[in-house]
Tab-separated table of C-alpha atoms in Angstrom:
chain	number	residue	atom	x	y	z
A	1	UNK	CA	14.031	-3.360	11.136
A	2	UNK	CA	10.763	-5.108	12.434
A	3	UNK	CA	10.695	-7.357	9.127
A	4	UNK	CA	14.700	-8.131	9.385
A	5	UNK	CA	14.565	-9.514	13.091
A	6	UNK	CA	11.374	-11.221	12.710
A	7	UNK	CA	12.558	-12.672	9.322
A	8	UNK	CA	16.002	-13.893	11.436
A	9	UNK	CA	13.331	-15.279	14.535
A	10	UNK	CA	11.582	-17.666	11.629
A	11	UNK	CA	14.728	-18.427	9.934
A	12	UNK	CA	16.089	-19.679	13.709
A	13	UNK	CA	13.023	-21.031	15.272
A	14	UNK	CA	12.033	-23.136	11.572
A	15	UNK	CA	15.484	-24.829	12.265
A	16	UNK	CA	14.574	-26.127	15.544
A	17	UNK	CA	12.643	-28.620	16.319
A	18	UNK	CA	10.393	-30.082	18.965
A	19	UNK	CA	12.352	-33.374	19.682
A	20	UNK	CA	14.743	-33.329	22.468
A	21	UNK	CA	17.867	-34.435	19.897
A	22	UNK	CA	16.830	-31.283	18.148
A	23	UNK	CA	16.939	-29.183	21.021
A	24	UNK	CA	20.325	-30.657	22.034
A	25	UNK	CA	21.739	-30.274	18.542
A	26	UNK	CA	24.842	-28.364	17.700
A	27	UNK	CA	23.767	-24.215	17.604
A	28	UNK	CA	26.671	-24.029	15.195
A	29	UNK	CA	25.441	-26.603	12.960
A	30	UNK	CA	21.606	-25.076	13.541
A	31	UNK	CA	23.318	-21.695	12.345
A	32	UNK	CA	25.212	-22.723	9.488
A	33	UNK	CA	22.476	-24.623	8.273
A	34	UNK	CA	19.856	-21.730	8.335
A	35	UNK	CA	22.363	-19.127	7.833
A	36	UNK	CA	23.700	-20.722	5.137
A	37	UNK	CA	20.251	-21.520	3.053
A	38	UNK	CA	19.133	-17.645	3.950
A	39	UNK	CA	21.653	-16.621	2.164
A	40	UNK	CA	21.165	-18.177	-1.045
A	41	UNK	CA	17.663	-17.795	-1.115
A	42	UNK	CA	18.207	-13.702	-0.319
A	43	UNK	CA	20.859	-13.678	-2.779
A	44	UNK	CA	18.625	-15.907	-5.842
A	45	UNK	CA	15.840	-12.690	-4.582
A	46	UNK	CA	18.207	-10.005	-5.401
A	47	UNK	CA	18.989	-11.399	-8.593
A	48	UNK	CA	15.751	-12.506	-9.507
A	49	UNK	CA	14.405	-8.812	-8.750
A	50	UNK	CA	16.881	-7.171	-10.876
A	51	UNK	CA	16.841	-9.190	-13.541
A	52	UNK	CA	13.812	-11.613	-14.033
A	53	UNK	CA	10.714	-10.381	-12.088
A	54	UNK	CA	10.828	-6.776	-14.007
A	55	UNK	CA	10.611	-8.628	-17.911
A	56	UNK	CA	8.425	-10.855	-16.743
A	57	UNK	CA	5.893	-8.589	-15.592
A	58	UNK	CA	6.127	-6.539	-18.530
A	59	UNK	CA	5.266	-9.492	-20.741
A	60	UNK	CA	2.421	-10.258	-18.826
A	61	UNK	CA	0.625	-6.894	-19.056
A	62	UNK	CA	-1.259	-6.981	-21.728
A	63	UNK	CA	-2.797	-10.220	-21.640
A	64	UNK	CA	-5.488	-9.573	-18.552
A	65	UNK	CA	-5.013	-11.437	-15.123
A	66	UNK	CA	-1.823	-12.609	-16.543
A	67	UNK	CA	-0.230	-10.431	-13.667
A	68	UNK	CA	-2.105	-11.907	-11.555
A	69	UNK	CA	-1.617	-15.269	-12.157
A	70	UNK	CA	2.289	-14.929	-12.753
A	71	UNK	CA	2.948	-13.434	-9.125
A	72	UNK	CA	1.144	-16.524	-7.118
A	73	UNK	CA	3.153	-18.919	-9.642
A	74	UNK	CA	6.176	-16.495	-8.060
A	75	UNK	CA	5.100	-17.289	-4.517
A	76	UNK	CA	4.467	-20.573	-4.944
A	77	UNK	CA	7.922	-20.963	-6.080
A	78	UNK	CA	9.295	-19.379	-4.050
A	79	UNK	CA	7.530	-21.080	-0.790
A	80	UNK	CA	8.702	-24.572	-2.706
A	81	UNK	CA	12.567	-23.221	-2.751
A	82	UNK	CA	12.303	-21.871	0.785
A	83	UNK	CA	10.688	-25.551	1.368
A	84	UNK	CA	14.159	-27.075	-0.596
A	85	UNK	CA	17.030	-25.289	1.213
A	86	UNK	CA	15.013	-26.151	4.750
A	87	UNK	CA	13.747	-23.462	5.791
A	88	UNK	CA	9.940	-22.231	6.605
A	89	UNK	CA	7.280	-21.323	3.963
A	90	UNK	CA	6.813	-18.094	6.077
A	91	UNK	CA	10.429	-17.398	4.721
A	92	UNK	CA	9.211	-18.208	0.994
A	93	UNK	CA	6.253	-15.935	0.749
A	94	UNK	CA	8.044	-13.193	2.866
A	95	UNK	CA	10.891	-13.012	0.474
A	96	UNK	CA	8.909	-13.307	-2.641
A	97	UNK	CA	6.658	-10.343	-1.513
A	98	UNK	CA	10.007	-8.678	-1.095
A	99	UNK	CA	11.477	-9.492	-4.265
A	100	UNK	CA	7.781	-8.116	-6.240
A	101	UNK	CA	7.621	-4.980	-4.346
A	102	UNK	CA	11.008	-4.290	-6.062
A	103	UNK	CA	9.721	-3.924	-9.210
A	104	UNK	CA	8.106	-0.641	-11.167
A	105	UNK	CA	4.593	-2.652	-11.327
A	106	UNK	CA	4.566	-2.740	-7.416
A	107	UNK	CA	1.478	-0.215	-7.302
A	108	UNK	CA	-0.542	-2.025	-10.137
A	109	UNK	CA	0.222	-5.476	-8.516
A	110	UNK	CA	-0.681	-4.404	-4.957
A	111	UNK	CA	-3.927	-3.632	-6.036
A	112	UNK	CA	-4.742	-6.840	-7.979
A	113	UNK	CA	-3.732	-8.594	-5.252
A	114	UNK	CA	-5.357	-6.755	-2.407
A	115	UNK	CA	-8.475	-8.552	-2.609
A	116	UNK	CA	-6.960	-12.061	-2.389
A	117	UNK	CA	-4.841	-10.888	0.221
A	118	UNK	CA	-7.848	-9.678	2.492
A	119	UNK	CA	-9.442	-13.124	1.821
A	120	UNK	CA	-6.297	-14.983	3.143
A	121	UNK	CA	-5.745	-12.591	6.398
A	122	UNK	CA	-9.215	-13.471	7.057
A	123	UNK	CA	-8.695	-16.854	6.832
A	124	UNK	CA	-5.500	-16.449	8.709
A	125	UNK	CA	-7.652	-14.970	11.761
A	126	UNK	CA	-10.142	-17.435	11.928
A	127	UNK	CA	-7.766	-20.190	12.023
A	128	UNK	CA	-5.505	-18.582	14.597
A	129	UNK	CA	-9.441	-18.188	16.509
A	130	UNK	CA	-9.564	-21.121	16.383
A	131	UNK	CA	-7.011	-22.506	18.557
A	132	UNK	CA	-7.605	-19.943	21.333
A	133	UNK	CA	-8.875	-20.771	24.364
A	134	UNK	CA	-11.582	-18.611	26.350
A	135	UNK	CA	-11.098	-20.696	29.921
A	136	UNK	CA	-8.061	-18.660	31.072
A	137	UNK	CA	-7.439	-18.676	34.366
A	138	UNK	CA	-7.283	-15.189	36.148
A	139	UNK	CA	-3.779	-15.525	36.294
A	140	UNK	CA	-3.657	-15.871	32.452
A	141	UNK	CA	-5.931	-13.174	32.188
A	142	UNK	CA	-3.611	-10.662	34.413
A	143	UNK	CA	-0.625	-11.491	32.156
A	144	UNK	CA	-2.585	-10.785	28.600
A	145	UNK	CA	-3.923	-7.384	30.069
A	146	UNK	CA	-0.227	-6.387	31.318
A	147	UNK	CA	1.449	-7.648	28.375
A	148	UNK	CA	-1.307	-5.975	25.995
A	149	UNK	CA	-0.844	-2.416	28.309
A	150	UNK	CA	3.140	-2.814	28.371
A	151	UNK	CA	3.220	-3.055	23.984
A	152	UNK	CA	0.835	-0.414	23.718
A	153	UNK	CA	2.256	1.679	25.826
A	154	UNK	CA	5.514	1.336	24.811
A	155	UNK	CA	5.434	1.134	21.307
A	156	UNK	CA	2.985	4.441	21.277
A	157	UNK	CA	5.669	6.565	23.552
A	158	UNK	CA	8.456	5.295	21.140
A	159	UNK	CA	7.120	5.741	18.047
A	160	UNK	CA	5.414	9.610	19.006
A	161	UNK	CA	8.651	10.203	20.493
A	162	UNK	CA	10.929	9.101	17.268
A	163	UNK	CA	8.570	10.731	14.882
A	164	UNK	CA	8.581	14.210	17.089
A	165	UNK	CA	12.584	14.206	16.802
A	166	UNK	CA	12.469	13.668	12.755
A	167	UNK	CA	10.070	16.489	12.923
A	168	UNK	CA	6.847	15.599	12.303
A	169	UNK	CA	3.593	17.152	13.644
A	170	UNK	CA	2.134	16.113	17.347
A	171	UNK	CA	-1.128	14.921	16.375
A	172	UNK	CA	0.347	13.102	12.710
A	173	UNK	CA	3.407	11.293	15.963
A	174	UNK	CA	-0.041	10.433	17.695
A	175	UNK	CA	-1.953	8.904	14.691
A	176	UNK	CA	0.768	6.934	13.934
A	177	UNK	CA	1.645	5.925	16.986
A	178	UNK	CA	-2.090	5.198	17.612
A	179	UNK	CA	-1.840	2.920	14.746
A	180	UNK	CA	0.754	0.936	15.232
A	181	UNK	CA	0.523	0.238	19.077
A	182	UNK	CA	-0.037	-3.664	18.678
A	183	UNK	CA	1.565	-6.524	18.014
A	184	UNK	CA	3.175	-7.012	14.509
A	185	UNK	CA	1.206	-9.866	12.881
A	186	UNK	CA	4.918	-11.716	12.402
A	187	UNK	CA	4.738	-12.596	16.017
A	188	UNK	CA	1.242	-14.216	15.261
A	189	UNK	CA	3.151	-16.050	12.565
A	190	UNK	CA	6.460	-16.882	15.028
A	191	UNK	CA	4.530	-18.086	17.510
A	192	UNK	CA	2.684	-20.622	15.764
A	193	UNK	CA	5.778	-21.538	14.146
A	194	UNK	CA	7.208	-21.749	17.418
A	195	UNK	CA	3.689	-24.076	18.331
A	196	UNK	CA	3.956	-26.197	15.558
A	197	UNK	CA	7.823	-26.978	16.243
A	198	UNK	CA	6.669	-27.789	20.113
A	199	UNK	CA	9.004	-25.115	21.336
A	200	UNK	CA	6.154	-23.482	22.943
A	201	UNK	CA	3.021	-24.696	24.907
A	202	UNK	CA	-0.438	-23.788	23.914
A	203	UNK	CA	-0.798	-21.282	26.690
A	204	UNK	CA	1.607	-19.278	25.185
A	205	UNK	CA	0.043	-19.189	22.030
A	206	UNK	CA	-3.054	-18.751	23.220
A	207	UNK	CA	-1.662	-15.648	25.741
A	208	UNK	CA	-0.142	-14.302	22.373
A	209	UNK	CA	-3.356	-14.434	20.347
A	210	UNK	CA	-5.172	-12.696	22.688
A	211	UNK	CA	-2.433	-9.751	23.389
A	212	UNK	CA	-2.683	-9.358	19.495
A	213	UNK	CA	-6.581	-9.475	19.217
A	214	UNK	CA	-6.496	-6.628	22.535
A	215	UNK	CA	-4.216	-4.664	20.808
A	216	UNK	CA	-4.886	-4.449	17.079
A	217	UNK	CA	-8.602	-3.636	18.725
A	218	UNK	CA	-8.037	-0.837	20.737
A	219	UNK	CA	-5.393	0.638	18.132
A	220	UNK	CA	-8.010	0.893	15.676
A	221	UNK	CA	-10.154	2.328	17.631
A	222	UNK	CA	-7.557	4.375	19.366
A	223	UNK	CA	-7.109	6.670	17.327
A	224	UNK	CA	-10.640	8.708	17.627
A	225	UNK	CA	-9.262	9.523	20.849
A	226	UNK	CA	-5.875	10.979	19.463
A	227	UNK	CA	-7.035	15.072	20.383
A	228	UNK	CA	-7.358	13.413	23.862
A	229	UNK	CA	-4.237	12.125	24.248
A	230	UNK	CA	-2.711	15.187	22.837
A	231	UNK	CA	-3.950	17.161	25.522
A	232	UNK	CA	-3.093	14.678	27.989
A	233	UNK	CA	0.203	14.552	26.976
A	234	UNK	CA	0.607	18.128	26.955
A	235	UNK	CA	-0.839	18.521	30.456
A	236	UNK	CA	1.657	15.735	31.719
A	237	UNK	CA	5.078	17.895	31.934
A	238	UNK	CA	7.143	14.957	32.157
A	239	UNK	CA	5.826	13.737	28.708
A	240	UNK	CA	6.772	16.923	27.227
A	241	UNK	CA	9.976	17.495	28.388
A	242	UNK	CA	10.792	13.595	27.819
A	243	UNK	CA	9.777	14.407	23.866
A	244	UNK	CA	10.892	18.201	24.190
A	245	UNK	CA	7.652	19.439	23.096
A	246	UNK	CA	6.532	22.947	23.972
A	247	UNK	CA	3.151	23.870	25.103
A	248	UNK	CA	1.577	25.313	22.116
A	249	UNK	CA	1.132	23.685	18.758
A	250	UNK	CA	4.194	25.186	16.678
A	251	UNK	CA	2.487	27.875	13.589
A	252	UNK	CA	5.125	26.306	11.221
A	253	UNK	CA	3.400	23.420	10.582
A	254	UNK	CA	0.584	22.625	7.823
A	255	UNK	CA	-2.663	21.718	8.649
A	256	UNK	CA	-3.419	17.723	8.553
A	257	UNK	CA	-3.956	16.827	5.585
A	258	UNK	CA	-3.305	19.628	3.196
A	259	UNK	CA	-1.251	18.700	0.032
A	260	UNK	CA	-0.179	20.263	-2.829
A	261	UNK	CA	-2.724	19.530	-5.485
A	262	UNK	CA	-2.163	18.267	-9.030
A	263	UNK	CA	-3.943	17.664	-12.211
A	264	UNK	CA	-4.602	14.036	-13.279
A	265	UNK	CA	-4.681	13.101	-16.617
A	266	UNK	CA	-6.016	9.771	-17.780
A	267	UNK	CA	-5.267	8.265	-21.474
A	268	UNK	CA	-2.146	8.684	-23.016
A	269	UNK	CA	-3.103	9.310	-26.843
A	270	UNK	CA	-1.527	11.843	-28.725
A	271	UNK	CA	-3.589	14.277	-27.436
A	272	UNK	CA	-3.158	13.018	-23.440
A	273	UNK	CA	0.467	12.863	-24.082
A	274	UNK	CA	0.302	16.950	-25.600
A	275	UNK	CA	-1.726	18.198	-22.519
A	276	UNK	CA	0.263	16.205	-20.277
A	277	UNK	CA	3.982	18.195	-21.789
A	278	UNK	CA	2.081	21.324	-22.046
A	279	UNK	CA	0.796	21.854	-18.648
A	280	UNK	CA	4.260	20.078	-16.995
A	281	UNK	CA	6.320	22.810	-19.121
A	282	UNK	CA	3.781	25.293	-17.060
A	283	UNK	CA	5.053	24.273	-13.730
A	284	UNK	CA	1.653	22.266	-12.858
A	285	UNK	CA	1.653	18.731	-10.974
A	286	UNK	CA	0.565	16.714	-13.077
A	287	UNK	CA	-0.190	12.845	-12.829
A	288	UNK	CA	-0.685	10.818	-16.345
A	289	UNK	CA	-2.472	7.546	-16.440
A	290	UNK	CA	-2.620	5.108	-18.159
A	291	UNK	CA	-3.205	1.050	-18.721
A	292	UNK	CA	-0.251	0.565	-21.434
A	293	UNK	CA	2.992	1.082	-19.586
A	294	UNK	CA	4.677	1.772	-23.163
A	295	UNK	CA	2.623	5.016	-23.087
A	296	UNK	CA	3.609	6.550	-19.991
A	297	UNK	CA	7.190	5.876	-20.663
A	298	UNK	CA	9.567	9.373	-21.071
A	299	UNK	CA	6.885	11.584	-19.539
A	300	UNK	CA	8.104	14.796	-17.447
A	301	UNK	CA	5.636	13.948	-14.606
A	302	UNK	CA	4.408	11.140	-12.180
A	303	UNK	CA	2.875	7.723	-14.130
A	304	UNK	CA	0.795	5.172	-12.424
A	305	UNK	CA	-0.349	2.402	-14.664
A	306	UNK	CA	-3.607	0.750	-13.981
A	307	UNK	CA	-7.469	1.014	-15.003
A	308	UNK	CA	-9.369	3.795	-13.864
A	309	UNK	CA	-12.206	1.812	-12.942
A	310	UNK	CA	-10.296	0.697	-9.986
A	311	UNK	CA	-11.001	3.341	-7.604
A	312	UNK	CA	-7.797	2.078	-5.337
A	313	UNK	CA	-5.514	3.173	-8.557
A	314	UNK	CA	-7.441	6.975	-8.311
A	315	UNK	CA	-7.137	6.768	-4.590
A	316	UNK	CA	-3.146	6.238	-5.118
A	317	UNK	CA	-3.483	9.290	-7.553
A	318	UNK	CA	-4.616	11.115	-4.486
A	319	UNK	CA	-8.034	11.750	-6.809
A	320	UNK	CA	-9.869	13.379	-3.921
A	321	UNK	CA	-7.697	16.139	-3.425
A	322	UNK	CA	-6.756	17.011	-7.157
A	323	UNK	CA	-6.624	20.178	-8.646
A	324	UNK	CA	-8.289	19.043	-11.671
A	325	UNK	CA	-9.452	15.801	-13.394
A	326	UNK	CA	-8.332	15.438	-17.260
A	327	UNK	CA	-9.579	12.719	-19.481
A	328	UNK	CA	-8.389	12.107	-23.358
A	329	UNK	CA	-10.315	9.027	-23.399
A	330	UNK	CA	-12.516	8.068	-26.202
A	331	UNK	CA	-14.597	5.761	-24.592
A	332	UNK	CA	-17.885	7.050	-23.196
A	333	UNK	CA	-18.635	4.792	-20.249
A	334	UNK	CA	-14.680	5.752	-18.738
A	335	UNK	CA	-15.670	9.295	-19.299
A	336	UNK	CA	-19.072	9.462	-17.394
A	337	UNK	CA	-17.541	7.338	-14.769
A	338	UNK	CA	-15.156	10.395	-14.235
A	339	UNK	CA	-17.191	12.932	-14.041
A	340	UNK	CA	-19.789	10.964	-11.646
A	341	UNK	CA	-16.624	10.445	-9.344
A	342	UNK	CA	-15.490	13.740	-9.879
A	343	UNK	CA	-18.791	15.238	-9.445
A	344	UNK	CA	-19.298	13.394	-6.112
A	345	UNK	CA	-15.451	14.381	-4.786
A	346	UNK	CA	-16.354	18.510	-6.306
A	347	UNK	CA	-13.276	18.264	-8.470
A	348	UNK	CA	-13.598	19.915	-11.817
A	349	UNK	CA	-13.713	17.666	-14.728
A	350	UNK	CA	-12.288	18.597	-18.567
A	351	UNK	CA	-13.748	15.219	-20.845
A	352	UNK	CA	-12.781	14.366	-24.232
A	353	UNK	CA	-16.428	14.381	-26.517
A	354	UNK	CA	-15.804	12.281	-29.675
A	355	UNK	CA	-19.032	13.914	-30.936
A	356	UNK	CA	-21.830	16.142	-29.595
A	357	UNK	CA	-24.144	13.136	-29.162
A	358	UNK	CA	-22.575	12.307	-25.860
A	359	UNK	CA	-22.426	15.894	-24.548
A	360	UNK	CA	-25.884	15.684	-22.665
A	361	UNK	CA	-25.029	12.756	-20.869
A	362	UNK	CA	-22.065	14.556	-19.494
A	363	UNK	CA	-23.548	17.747	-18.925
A	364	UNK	CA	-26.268	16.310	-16.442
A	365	UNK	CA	-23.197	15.134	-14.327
A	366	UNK	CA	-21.770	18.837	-14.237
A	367	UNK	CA	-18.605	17.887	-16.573
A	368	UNK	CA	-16.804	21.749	-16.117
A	369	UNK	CA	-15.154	21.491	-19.730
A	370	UNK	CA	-15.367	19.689	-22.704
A	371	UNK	CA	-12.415	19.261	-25.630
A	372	UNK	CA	-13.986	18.648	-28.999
A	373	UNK	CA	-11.055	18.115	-31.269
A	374	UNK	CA	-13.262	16.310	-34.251
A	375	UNK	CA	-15.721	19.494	-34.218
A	376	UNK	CA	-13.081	22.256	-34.074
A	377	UNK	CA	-10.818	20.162	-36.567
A	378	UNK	CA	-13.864	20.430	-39.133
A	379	UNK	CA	-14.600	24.348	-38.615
A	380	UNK	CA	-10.586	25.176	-39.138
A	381	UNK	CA	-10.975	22.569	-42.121
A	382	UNK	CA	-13.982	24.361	-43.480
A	383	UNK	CA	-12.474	27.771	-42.028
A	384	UNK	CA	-9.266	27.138	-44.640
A	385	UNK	CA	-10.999	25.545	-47.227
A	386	UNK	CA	-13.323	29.245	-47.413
A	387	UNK	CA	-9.838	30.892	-47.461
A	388	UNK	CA	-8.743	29.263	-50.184
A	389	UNK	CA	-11.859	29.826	-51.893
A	390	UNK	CA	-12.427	26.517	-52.222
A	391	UNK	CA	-15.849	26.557	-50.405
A	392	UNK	CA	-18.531	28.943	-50.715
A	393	UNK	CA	-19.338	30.400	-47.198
């Protein structure tokens, strides 16, 4: 709901303008305009995420950074239609986002992405540091610090408080709450929206910018304190009857953190595919991996599709708390890669060994199990063959 109304605050404010005529404008006119243009650009993203981003995608797997490549072009077209019907860039990139999270490659694309995204929110930062001015005036000072307080506050009671009703735990409500008690960074991108249309001075910008930098601070850091505030808030009576919590810690609940594990199993041969049916017809939670989507199609378990050097892809698997690590792999440097990782995270590791030669190699990084399916297809070979006395044995 946070996205919606700030998507409908840069829709309104990116159809304003700074001049007085603007300001004085028809709000009908303003509405229809922005309205209007919203519309077909939200209704060109729903039919451009059912039908168009999903094929496209798929034909650009297998050629590598293709992916990549193909979902800026997206944004970038998307920014220049956004850019056509008269509305804000913000708008463009917001939507496309939306329309590629749609698809089944959203995990795969996230984490190509991720890196360029980081480089771009840094960028972001600095330039909004720019503009910000250190010579408040104590007055300016009073009303960042109550502003900051006021949306940390706030925010922290209402989210613990919503998150208690739905049932969750008291100290999960607290982390979360923790987390998000700042300033969404759509206001940073409203407000200089808002700047850059002259519908607000600098001093509000600059009183904006610093609530956000106060309060994306102490939330981070927050949340080392969040057994503190539990207590607090369970020594403040008010606070628990206002979120109807009672005094001790209900039994019911799971510890933090605790998880069902499953067994991950990465390549999607004929023989990844077998152990993959066998052990989900055994009730087991399984997770198959793979980098060719084709592969992981019409499997009875959870797919991601990625490469497992990207540790983000084993971190979506939920690698450090699995039950069991499964490679089918033929290619040595994959398979000592998993068992160092699995080594280091004390997860027990079951490697494919195309031949004995790369069993000590393996061994020295305490690989639990190994499948040999060359060497125990030549002793049932040899094992018939001497049956059928067709070799001396």
């Amino acid at each position: 709901m946070q996205d919606v109304a700030a998507l409908a605050a840069i829709t309104l404010v990116s159809s304003l303008g700074g001049s007085a005529e603007s300001l004085d404008a028809s709000m009908t006119t303003i509405l229809v305009t922005s309205v209007g243009g919203m519309g077909m650009l939200i209704g060109f993203t729903w039919i451009a995420s059912r039908y168009i981003v999903n094929p496209a995608l798929n034909w650009s797997l297998p050629i590598p950074g293709m992916m990549f490549i193909w979902s800026l072009g997206w944004c970038f077209l998307f920014v220049a239609i956004a850019h056509g019907f008269g509305l804000s860039h913000e708008i463009g990139a917001f939507l496309a986002g939306l329309s590629l999270a749609q698809s089944r490659f959203s995990s795969e694309l996230r984490r190509r992405v991720h890196p360029l995204m980081n480089f771009f929110v840094v960028i972001f930062f600095v330039v909004l540091g720019i503009g910000i001015k250190f010579n408040l005036s104590a007055t300016m000072w009073l009303q960042v610090f109550t502003l900051s307080a006021c949306v940390m506050l706030l925010k922290c009671l209402i989210i613990i408080g919503v998150l208690w009703k739905m049932g969750r735990r008291k100290e999960g409500s607290i982390l979360v709450g923790m987390h998000l008690a700042q300033i969404s960074e759509f206001s940073l991108i409203l407000i200089a929206l808002a700047g850059r249309k002259g519908l607000v001075t600098q001093e509000i910008q600059t009183m904006v910018a610093w609530t956000g930098i106060i309060t994306i601070a102490i939330s981070s850091y927050g949340v080392f304190f969040r057994k503190t505030i539990l207590h607090w808030i369970q020594n403040n009576h008010r606070l628990c009857e206002l979120f109807q919590w009672a005094e001790p810690e209900s039994k019911s609940h799971s510890p933090l953190g605790e998880t069902t594990k499953n067994i991950l199993v990465i390549g999607m041969n004929a023989m990844g595919r077998d152990i993959v049916k066998q052990l989900a017809s055994r009730g087991e939670m399984v997770t198959a991996i793979d980098s060719d989507p084709v592969k992981l199609k019409d499997l009875p378990c959870n797919t991601l599709h990625g490469n497992i050097h990207d540790w983000d892809l084993l971190d979506s698997a939920g690698f450090s708390k699995a039950k069991m690590v499964v490679s089918a792999l033929q290619i040595e440097e994959a398979n000592q890669l998993l068992a160092f990782r699995s080594h280091a995270a004390d997860i027990p590791c079951c490697v494919m060994a195309p031949d004995t030669l790369v069993m000590p190699a393996l061994l020295e990084l305490d690989v639990s199990y190994f499948m040999t399916p060359f060497a125990d297809g030549i002793k049932r070979q040899k094992a018939e063959l001497s049956k059928r006395g067709l070799l001396d044995k």
